[in-house]
Tab-separated table of C-alpha atoms in Angstrom:
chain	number	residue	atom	x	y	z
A	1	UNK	CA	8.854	34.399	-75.206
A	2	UNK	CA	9.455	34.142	-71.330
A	3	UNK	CA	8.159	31.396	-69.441
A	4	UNK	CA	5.866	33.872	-67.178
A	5	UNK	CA	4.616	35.118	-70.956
A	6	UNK	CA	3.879	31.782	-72.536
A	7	UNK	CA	1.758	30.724	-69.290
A	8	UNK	CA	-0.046	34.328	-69.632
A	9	UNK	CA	-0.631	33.391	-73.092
A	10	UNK	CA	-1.864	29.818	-72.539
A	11	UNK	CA	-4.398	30.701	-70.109
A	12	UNK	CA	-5.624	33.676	-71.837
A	13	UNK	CA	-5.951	30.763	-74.584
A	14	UNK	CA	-8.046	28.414	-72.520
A	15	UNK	CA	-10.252	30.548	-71.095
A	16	UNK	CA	-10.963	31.787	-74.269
A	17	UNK	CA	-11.673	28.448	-75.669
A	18	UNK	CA	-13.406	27.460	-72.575
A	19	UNK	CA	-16.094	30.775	-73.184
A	20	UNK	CA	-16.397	30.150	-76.966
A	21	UNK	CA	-17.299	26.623	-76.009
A	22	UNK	CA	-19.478	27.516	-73.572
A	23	UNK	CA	-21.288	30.105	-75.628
A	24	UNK	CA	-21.858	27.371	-78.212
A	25	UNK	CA	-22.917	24.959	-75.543
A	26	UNK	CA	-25.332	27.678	-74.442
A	27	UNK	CA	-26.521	28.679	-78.145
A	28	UNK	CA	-26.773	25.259	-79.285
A	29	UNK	CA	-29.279	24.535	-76.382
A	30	UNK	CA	-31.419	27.284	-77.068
A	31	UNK	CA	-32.025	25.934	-80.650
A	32	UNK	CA	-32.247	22.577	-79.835
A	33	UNK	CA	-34.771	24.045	-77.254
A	34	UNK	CA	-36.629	26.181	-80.308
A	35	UNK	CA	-36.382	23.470	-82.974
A	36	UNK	CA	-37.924	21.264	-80.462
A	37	UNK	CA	-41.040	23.851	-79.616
A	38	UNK	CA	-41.295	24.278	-83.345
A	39	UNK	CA	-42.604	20.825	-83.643
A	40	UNK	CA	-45.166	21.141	-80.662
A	41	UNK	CA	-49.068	22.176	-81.851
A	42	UNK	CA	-49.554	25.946	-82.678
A	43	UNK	CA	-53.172	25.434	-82.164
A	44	UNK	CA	-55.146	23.013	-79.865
A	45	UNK	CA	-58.724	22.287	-78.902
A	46	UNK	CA	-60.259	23.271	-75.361
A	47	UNK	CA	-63.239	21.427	-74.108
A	48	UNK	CA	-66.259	21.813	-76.068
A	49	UNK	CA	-68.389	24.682	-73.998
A	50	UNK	CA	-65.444	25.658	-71.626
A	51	UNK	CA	-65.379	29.695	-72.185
A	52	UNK	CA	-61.889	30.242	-71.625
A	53	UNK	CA	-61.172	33.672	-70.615
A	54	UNK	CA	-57.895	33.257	-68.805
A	55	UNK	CA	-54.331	32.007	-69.117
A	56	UNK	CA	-51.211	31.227	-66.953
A	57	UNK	CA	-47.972	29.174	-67.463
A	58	UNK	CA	-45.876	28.057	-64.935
A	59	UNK	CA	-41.939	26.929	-65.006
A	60	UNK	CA	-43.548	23.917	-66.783
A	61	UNK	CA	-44.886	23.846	-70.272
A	62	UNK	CA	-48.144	23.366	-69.384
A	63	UNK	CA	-51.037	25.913	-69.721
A	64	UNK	CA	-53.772	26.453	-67.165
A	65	UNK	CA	-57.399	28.137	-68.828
A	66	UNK	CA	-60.018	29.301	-66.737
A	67	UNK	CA	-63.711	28.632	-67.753
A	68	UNK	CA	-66.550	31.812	-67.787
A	69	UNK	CA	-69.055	29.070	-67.670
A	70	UNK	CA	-68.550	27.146	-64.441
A	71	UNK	CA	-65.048	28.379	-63.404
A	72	UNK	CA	-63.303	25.366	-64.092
A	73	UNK	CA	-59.546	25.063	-64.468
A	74	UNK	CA	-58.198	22.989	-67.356
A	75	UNK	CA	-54.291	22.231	-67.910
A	76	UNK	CA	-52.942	21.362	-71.122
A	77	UNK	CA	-49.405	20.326	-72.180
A	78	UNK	CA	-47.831	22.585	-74.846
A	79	UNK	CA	-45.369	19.560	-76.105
A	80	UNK	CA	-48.782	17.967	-77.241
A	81	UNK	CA	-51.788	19.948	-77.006
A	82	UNK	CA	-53.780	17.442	-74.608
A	83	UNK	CA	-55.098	18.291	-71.458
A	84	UNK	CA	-58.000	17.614	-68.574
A	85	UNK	CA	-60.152	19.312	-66.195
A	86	UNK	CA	-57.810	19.857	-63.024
A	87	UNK	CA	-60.096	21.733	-60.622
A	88	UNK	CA	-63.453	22.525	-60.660
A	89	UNK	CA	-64.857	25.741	-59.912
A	90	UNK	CA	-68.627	25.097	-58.102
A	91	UNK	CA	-70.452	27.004	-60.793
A	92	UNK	CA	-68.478	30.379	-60.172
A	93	UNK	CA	-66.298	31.818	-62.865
A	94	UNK	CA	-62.651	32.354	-63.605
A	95	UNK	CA	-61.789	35.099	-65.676
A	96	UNK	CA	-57.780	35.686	-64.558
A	97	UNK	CA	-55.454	33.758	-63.721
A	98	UNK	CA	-51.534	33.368	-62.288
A	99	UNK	CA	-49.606	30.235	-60.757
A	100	UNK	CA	-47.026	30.987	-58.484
A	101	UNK	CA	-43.619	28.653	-58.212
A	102	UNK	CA	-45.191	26.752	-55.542
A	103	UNK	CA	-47.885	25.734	-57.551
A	104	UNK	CA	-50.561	27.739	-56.492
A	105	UNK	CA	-53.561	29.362	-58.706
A	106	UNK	CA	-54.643	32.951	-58.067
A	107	UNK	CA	-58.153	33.212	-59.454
A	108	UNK	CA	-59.982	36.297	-60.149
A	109	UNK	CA	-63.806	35.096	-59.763
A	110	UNK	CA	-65.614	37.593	-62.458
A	111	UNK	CA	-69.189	38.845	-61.126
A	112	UNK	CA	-69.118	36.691	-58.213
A	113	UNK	CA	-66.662	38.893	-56.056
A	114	UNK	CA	-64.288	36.190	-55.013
A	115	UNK	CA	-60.575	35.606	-55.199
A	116	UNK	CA	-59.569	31.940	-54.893
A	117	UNK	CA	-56.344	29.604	-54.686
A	118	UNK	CA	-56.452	26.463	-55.940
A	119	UNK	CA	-53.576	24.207	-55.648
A	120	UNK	CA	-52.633	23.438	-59.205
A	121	UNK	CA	-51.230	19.736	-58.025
A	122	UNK	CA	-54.122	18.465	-56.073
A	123	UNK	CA	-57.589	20.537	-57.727
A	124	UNK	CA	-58.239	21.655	-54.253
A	125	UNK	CA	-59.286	24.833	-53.581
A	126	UNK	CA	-57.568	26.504	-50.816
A	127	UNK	CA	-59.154	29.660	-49.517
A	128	UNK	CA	-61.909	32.173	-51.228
A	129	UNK	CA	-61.931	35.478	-50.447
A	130	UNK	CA	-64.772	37.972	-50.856
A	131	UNK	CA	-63.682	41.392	-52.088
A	132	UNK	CA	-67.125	43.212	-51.958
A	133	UNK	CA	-65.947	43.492	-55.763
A	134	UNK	CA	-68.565	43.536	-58.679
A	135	UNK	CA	-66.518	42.109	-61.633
A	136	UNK	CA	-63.069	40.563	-60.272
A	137	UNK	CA	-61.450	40.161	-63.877
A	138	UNK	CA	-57.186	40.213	-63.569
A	139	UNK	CA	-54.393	39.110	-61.831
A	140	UNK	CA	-50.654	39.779	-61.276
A	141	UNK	CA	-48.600	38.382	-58.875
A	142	UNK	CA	-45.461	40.605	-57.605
A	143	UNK	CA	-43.168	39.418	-54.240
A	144	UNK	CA	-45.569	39.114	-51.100
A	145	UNK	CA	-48.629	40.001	-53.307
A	146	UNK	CA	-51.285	39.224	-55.719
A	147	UNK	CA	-53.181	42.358	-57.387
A	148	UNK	CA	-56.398	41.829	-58.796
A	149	UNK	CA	-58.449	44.551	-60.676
A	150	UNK	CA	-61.966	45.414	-60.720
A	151	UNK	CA	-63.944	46.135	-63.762
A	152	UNK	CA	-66.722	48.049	-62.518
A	153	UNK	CA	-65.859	49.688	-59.686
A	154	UNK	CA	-62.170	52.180	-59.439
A	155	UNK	CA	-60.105	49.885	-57.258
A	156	UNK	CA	-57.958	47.260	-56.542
A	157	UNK	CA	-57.684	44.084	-54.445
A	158	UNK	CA	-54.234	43.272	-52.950
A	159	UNK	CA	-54.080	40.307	-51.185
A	160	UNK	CA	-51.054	39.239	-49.062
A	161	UNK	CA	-50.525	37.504	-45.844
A	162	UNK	CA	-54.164	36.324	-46.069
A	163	UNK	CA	-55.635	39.308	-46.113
A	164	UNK	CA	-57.487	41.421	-49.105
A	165	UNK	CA	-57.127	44.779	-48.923
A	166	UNK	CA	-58.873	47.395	-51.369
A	167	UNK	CA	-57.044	50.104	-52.821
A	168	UNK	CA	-58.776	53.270	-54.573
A	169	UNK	CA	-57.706	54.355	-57.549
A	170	UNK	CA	-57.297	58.070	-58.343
A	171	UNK	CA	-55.393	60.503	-59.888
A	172	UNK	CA	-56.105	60.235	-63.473
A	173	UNK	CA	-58.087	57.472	-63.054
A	174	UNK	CA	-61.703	57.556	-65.048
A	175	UNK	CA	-64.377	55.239	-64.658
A	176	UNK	CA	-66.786	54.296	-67.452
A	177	UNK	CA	-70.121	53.531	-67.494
A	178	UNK	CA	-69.450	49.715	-68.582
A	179	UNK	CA	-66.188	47.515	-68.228
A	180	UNK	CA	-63.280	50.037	-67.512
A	181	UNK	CA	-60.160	48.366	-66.114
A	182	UNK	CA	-58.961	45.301	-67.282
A	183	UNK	CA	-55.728	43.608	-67.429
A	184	UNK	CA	-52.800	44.215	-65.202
A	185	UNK	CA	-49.125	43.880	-64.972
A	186	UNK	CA	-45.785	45.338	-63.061
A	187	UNK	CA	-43.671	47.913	-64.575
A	188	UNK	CA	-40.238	46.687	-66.124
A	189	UNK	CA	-38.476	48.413	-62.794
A	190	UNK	CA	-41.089	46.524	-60.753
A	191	UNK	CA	-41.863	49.396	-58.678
A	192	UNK	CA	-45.207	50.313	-59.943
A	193	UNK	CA	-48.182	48.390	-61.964
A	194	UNK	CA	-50.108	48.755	-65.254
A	195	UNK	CA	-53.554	48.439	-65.631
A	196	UNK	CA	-55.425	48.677	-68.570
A	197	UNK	CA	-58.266	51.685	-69.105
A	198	UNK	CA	-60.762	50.600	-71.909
A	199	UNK	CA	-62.164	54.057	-71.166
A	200	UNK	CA	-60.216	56.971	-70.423
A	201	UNK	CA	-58.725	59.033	-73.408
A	202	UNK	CA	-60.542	56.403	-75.667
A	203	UNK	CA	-58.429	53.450	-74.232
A	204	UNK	CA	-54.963	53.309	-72.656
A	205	UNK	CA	-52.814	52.526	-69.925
A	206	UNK	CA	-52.436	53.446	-66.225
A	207	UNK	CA	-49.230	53.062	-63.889
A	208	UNK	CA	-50.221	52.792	-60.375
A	209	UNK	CA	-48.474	53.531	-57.550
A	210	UNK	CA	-49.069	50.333	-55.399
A	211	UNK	CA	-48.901	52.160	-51.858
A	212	UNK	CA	-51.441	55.203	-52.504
A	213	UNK	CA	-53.601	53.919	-55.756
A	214	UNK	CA	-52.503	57.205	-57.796
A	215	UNK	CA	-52.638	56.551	-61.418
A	216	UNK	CA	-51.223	58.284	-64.149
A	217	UNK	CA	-52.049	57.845	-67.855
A	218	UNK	CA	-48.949	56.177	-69.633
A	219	UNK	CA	-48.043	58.102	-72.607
A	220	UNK	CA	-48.310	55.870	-75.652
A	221	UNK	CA	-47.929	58.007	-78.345
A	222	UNK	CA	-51.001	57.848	-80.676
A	223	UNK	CA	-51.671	54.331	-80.023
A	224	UNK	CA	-55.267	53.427	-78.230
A	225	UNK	CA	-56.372	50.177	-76.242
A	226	UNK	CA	-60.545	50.649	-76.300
A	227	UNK	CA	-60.762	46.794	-76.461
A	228	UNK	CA	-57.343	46.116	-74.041
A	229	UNK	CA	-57.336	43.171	-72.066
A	230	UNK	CA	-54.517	40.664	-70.893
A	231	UNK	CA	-51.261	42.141	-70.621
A	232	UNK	CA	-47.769	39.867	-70.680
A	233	UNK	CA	-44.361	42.091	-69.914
A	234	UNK	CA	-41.190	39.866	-71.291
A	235	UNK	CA	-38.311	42.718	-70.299
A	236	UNK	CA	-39.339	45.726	-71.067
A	237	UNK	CA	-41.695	44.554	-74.748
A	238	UNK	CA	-44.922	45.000	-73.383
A	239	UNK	CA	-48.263	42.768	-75.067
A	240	UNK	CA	-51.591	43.323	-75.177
A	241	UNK	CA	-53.460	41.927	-76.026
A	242	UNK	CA	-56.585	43.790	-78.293
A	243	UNK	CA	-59.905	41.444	-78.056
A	244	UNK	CA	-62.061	42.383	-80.167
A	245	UNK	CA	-59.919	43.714	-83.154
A	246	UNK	CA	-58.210	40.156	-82.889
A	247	UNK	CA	-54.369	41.556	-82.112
A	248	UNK	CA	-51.825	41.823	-80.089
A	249	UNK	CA	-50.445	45.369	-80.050
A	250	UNK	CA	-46.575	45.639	-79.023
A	251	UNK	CA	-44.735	48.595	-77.222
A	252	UNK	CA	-41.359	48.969	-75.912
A	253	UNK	CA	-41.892	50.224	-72.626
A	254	UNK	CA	-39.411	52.374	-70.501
A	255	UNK	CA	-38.423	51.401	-67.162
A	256	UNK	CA	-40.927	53.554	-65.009
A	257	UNK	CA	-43.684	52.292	-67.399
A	258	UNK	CA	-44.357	56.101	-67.873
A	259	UNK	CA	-43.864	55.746	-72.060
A	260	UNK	CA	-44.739	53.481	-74.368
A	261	UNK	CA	-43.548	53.300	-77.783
A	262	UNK	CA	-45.477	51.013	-80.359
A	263	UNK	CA	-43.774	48.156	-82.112
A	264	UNK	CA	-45.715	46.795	-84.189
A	265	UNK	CA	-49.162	45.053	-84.429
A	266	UNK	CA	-49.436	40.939	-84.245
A	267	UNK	CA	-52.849	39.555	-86.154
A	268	UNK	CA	-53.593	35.757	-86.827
A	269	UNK	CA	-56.512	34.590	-89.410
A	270	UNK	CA	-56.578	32.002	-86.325
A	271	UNK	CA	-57.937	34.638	-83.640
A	272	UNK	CA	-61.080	34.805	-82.608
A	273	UNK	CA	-61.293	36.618	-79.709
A	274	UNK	CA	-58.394	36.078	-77.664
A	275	UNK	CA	-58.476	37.871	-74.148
A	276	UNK	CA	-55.849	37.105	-72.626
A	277	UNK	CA	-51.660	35.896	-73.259
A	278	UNK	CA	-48.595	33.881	-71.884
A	279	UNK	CA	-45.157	32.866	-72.736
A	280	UNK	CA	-43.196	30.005	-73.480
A	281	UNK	CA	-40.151	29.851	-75.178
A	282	UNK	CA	-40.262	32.202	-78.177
A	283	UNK	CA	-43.826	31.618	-78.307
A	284	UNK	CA	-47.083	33.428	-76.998
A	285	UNK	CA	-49.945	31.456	-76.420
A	286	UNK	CA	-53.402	32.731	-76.444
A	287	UNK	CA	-57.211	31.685	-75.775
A	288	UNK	CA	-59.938	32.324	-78.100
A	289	UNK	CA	-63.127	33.544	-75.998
A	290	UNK	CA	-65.056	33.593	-78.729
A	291	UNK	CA	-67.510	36.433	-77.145
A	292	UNK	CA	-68.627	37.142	-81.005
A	293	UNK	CA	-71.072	34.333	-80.558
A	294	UNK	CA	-73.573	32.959	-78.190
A	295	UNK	CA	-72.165	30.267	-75.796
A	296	UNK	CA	-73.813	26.639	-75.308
A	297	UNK	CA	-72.774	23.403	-74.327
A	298	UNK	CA	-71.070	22.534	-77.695
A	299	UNK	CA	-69.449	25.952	-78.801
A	300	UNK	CA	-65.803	24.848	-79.686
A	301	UNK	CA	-63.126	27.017	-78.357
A	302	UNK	CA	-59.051	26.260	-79.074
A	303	UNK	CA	-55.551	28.095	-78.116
A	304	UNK	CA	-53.398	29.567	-80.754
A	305	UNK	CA	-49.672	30.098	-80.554
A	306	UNK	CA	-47.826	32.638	-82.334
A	307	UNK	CA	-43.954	33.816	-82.219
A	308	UNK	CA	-42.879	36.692	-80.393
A	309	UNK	CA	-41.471	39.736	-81.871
C-alpha cells in the first residue's frame, strides 16, 4: 500500500472510530437520561382543592399547573414529585398555560377575560391584559407571539409587542351553542395553527391561517374530538388530549397540518379527567381536573405520567 493510501486509510479509520464513539457517547446518554426518568414518580399529588386545568414545562423538569379555583400557579419537580404555590392569582382563574425560555408564564384567565404574565422566577405578575373575551381557555406560544383561544366567542387573541389583537375566525369555522374551541397548537411546518372544534362535524380540528383567521377543517379520517382539549405537537405526532373519555388520541400529522392520520389511542386506569398535556423526556405528563365531581376545599387532585408512543 502507498504511503498517500495508508494515511487515506488511517483517517478514514479514525473518523470512523471517532463517530461510532460518539454515537455511543450520544446513545449511552440518552439511556442513562431514560433509566434515570424511569425512577422519578409517575403520579404525584397537587394541593388539596387546587383545580388544575393547565400545564406547561419549561427547559427544566419542573411542571407549572394552573388552578380553576383562584388562579394560582403551582410548580412541581418531576425528579421528585414535590412542589409549592409560586404565584398567586387574586381570585381569577388559569385555565392555559405556556413558559417561554426567559421564564415567563402566558396565562389564559378563563371567564374573567384576561391574559397575564407572570414571571415564573419571582411570582410576580407582570402585565394583564383584557381581551373583551368571555372564556380565555388556551395558549401557544410561536416566535414574536402568544395565541390564545376563546371558547365562546369565534376568535382569537394574539398578543405581541404588548399589544392584544383579536382575530376572527371564519371559513369553516362553526360556533356552538356551549364551549366550542379549545386547545391550540402550531402546525409541524410552523406556518399555520391548530385549534381544536368540540363542535363542528361532531368534533375535530381547525388549521388557521394566522394573518386572515381562515380556518379549514383538518381531515382526520374517521376519527372525532367532541371532548378535545390540550394539544402537545412533538414533530409531526400530534396529542390530544380527550377529557372526558379519559385518553389521549394520537395522529401523525402532515406538514401543513391539513391531514391527520390516527395512531393509536393512550388510556390510563389513573385518568380522571385530564385536560390538558406536556413533555419531558419520553414521558407525557398530564393533570387530572377531575370535572366528574363537585369541587371543595379538600377534593384531591394528582398528575399522571405516561410514555409516549
Amino acid at each position: 500500500m502507498a504511503l498517500a493510501d495508508r494515511s487515506l486509510a488511517r483517517r478514514t479509520l479514525l473518523t470512523t472510530t471517532a463517530a461510532l464513539t460518539g454515537a455511543a457517547l450520544l446513545g449511552g446518554t440518552a439511556h442513562a437520561a431514560e433509566t434515570r426518568q424511569a425512577a422519578w414518580p409517575a403520579q404525584f399529588p397537587l394541593p388539596d382543592g387546587f383545580q388544575p386545568e393547565g400545564i406547561t414545562i419549561g427547559s427544566r423538569p419542573y411542571a407549572y399547573f394552573g388552578s380553576l379555583a383562584n388562579g394560582d400557579i403551582y410548580r412541581a419537580s418531576l425528579a421528585t414529585g414535590r412542589g409549592k404555590i409560586v404565584a398567586k392569582g387574586a381570585g381569577r382563574p388559569t385555565v392555559g398555560l405556556k413558559i417561554d425560555r426567559h421564564d415567563r408564564l402566558f396565562l389564559a384567565g378563563g371567564d374573567s377575560g384576561e391574559i397575564r404574565t407572570v414571571d415564573a422566577r419571582s411570582g410576580e405578575t407582570e402585565q394583564v391584559y383584557a381581551t373583551g373575551g368571555t372564556f380565555v381557555n388556551d395558549v401557544i406560544l410561536t416566535p414574536g407571539a402568544a395565541w390564545f383561544t376563546d371558547s365562546f366567542k369565534p376568535v382569537l387573541y394574539r398578543l405581541a409587542k404588548g399589544a392584544v389583537t383579536t382575530v376572527p375566525l371564519t371559513g369553516d369555522w362553526q360556533q356552538g351553542p356551549d364551549f366550542t374551541a379549545n386547545g391550540i397548537e402550531r402546525t409541524p411546518d410552523g406556518r399555520a395553527l391548530l385549534v381544536v372544534n368540540d363542535f363542528a362535524n361532531g368534533g375535530g380540528l381547525m388549521r388557521v391561517d394566522p394573518r386572515t383567521g381562515a380556518a379549514r377543517a383538518v381531515d382526520l379520517g374517521a376519527a372525532k374530538l367532541p371532548n378535545g382539549d390540550g394539544l402537545l405537537l412533538l414533530g409531526r405526532i400530534l396529542y390530544a388530549v380527550q377529557q372526558r373519555q379519559n385518553a389521549i388520541d394520537v395522529f401523525r400529522l402532515n406538514d401543513a397540518g391539513t391531514r391527520g392520520t390516527a395512531i393509536t389511542r393512550i388510556t390510563d386506569p389513573r385518568f380522571r379527567i385530564p385536560t390538558t398535556v406536556a413533555a419531558w423526556g419520553r414521558r407525557l405528563y398530564l393533570p387530572n381536573a377531575r370535572f366528574d365531581v363537585e369541587p371543595t376545599p379538600t377534593t384531591d387532585y394528582d398528575a399522571v405520567a405516561v410514555r409516549q408512543v
